[in-house]
Tab-separated table of C-alpha atoms and ligand atoms in Angstrom:
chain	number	residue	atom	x	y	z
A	1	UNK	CA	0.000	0.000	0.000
A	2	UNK	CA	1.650	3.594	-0.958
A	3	UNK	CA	1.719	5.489	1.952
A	4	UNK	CA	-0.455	8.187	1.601
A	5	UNK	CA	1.643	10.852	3.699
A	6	UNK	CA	4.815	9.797	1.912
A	7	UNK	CA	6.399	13.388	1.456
A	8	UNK	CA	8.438	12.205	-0.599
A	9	UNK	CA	6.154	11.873	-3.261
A	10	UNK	CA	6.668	13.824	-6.055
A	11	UNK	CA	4.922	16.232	-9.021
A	12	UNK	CA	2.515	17.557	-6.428
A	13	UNK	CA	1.570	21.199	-6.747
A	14	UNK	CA	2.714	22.236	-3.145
A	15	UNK	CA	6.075	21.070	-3.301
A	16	UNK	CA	7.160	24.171	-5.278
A	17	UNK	CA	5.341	26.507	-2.759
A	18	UNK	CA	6.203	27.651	1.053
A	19	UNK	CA	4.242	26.309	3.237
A	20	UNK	CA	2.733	28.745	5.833
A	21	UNK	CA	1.234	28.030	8.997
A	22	UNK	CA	-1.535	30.471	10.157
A	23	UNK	CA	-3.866	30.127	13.599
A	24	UNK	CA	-3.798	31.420	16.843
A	25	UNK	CA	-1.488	31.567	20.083
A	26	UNK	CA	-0.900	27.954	21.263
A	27	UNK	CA	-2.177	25.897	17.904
A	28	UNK	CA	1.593	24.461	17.872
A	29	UNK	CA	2.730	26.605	14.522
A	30	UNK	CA	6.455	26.853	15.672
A	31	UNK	CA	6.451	22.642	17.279
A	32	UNK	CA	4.882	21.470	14.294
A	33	UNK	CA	5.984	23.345	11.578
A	34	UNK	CA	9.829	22.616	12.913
A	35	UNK	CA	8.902	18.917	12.459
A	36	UNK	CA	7.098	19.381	8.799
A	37	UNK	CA	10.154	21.101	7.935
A	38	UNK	CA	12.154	17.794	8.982
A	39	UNK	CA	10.045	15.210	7.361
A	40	UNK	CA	9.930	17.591	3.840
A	41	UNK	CA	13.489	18.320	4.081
A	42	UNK	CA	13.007	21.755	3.792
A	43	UNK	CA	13.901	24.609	5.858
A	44	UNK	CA	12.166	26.369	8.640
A	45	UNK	CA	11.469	29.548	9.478
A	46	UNK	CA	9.272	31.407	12.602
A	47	UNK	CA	8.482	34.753	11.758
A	48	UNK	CA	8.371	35.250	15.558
A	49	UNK	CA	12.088	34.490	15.837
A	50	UNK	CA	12.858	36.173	12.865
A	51	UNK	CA	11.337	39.591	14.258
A	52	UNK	CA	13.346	39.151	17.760
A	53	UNK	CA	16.424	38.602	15.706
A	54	UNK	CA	16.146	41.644	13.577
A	55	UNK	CA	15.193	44.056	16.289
A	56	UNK	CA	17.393	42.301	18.672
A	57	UNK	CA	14.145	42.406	21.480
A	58	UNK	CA	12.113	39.828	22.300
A	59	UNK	CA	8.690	40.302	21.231
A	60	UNK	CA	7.673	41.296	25.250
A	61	UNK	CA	10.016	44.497	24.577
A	62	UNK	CA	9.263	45.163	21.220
A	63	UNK	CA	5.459	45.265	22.716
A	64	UNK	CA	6.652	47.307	25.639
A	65	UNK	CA	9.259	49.577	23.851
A	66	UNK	CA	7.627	50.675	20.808
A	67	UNK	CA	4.443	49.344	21.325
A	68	UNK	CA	2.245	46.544	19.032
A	69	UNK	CA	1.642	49.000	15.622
A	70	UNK	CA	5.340	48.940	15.565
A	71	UNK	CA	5.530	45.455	16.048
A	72	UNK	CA	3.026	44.748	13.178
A	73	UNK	CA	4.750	47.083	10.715
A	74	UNK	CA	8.027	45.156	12.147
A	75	UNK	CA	6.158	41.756	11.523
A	76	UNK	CA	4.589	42.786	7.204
A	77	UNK	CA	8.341	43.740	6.506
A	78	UNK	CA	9.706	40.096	7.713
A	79	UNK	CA	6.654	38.222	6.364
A	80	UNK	CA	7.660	39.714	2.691
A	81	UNK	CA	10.709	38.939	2.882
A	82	UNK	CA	10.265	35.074	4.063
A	83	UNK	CA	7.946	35.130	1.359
A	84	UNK	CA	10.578	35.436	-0.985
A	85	UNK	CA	12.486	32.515	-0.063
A	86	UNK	CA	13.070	29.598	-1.658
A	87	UNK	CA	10.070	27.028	-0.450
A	88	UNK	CA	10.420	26.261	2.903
A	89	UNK	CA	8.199	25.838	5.919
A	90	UNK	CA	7.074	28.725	7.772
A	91	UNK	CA	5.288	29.188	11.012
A	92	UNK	CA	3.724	32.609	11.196
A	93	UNK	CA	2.624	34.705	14.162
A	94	UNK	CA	-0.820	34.334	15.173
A	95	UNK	CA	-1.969	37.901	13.660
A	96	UNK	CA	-0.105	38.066	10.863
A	97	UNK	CA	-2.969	36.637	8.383
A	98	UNK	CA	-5.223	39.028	9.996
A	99	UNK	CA	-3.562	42.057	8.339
A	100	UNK	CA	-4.859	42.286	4.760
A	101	UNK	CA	-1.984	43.135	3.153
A	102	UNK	CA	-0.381	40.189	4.945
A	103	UNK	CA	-2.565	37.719	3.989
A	104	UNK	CA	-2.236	38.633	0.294
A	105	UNK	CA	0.925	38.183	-0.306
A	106	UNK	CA	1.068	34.460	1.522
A	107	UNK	CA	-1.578	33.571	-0.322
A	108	UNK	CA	0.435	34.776	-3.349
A	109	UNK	CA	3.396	32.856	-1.860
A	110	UNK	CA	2.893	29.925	0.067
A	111	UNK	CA	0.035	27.523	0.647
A	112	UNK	CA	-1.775	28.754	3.404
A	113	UNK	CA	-2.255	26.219	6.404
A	114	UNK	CA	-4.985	27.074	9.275
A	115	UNK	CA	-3.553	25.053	12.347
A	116	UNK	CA	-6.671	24.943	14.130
A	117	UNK	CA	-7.522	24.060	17.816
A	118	UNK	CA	-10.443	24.798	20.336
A	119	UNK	CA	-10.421	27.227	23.019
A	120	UNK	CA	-8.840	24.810	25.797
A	121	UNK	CA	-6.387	23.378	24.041
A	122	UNK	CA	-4.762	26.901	23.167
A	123	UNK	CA	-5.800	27.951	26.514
A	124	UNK	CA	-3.695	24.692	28.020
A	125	UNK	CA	-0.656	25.532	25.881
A	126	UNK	CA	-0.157	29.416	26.050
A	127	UNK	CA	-0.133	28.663	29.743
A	128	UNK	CA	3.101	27.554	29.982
A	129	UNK	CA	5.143	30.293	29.268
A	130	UNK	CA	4.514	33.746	29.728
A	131	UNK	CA	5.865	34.918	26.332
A	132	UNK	CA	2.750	36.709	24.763
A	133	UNK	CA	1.922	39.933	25.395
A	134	UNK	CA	-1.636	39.854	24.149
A	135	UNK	CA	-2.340	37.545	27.240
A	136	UNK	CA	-0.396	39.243	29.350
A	137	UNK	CA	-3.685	40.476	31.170
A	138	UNK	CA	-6.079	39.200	34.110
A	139	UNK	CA	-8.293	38.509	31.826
A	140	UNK	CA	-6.282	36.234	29.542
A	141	UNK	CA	-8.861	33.876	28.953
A	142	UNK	CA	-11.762	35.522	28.041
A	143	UNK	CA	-9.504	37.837	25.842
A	144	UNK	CA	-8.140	34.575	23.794
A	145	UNK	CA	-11.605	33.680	23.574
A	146	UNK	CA	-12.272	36.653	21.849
A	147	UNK	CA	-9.578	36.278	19.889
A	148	UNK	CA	-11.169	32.880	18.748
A	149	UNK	CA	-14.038	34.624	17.493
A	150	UNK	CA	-12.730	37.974	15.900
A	151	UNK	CA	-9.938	36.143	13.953
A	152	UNK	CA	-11.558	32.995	12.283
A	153	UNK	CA	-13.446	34.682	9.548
A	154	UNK	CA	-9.732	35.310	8.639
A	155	UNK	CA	-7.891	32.313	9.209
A	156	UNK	CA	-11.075	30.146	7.486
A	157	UNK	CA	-9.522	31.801	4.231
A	158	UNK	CA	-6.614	29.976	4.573
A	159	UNK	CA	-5.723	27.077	1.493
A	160	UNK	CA	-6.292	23.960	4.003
A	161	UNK	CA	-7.887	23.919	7.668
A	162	UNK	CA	-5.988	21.452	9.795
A	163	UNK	CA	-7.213	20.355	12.990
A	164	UNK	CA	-4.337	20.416	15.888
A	165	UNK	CA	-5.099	18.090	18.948
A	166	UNK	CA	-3.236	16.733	21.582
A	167	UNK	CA	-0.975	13.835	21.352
A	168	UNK	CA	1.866	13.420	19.884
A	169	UNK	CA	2.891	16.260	17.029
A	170	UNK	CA	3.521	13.647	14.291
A	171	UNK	CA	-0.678	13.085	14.202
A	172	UNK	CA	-1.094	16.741	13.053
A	173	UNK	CA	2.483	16.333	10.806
A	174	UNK	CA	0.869	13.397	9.174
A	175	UNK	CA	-2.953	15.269	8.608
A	176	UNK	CA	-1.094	18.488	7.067
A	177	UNK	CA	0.873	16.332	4.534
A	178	UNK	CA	-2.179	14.479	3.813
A	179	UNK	CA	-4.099	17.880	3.448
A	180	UNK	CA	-0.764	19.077	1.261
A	181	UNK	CA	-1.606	16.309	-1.294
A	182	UNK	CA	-4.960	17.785	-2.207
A	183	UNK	CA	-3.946	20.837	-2.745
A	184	UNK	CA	-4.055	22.533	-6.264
A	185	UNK	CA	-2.986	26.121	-6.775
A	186	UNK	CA	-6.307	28.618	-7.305
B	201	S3P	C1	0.496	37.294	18.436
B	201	S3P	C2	0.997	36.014	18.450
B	201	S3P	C3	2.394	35.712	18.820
B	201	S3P	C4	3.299	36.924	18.558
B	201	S3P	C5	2.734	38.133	19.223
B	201	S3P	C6	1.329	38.486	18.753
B	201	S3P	C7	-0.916	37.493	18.051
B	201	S3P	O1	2.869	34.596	18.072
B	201	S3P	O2	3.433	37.149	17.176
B	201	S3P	O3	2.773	37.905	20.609
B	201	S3P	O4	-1.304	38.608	17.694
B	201	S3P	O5	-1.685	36.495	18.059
B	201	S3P	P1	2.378	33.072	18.317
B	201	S3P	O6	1.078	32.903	17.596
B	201	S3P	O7	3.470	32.270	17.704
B	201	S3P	O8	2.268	32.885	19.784
């Protein structure tokens, strides 16, 4: 039996595209996209990381220095250029597909992955480290609930909705390649 999440598999449309991983705080973009990135070979990129490097801040200060607008324009600039990469796999901050602009280009680029989870489970995972500004707040939990709500008109417009659940990362690794295959560009 061919095994149907075989990356290597080849001729299929979104090999010659970045992949880009969209959804919100705690879906497991940066975990899982690092380990699609080392079953495809390819290389892998967190926009997150890529920000802190470039403004040599963490993205607490950048939020507390300059403030978020700053960290948005910040975040559009790096996006573009990861954009123009060869293909690779990219895990993306969890409002960068809300911005318009944003979203265009990656879904000029890449094929768009929505890395989606319910409310507890991204509840369960942002709560272990204190990284995130936007949660940063007594009411954390109720905010990310909002957040649920405000940003999935946007991240439903991604190429593929992928459902991330607990256990171990290679279940959601195997249902995004499996996704990949039926991909075909619009
Ligand atoms: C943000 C998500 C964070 C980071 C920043 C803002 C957001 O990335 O970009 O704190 O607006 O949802 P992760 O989704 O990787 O946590």
């Amino acid at each position: 039996m061919p095994d149907d999440s075989d990356p290597s598999r080849s001729g299929l449309p979104f090999q010659g595209r970045t992949i880009a991983l969209v959804g919100l705080m705690g879906a497991g973009k940066s975990t899982v996209g690092r380990r699609l990135a080392e079953k495809l070979g390819r290389k892998f990129f967190d926009s997150d990381a890529e920000i802190e490097k470039a403004a040599g801040l963490s993205i607490s200060d950048i939020f507390a220095l300059h403030g978020e607008a700053d960290f948005r324009r910040g975040e559009k600039q790096v996006l573009k250029r990861l954009l123009d990469l060869p293909p690779h796999v990219l895990a993306t901050g969890g409002g960068a597909f809300i911005d318009a602009e944003t979203r265009a280009v990656m879904k000029e680029k890449a094929v768009t992955v929505w890395l989606n989870a319910d409310l507890e489970t991204l509840w369960r995972r942002v709560q272990k480290r204190n990284n995130r500004p936007l949660l940063k707040r007594a009411d954390a939990k109720a905010h990310l609930s909002n957040l649920v709500s405000e940003r999935e008109p946007f991240y439903s417009q991604a190429d593929l909705n992928v459902q991330s659940k607990d256990g171990p990362h290679t279940n959601t690794v195997n249902s995004i390649l499996k996704s990949l295959q039926t991909w075909t560009p619009t």
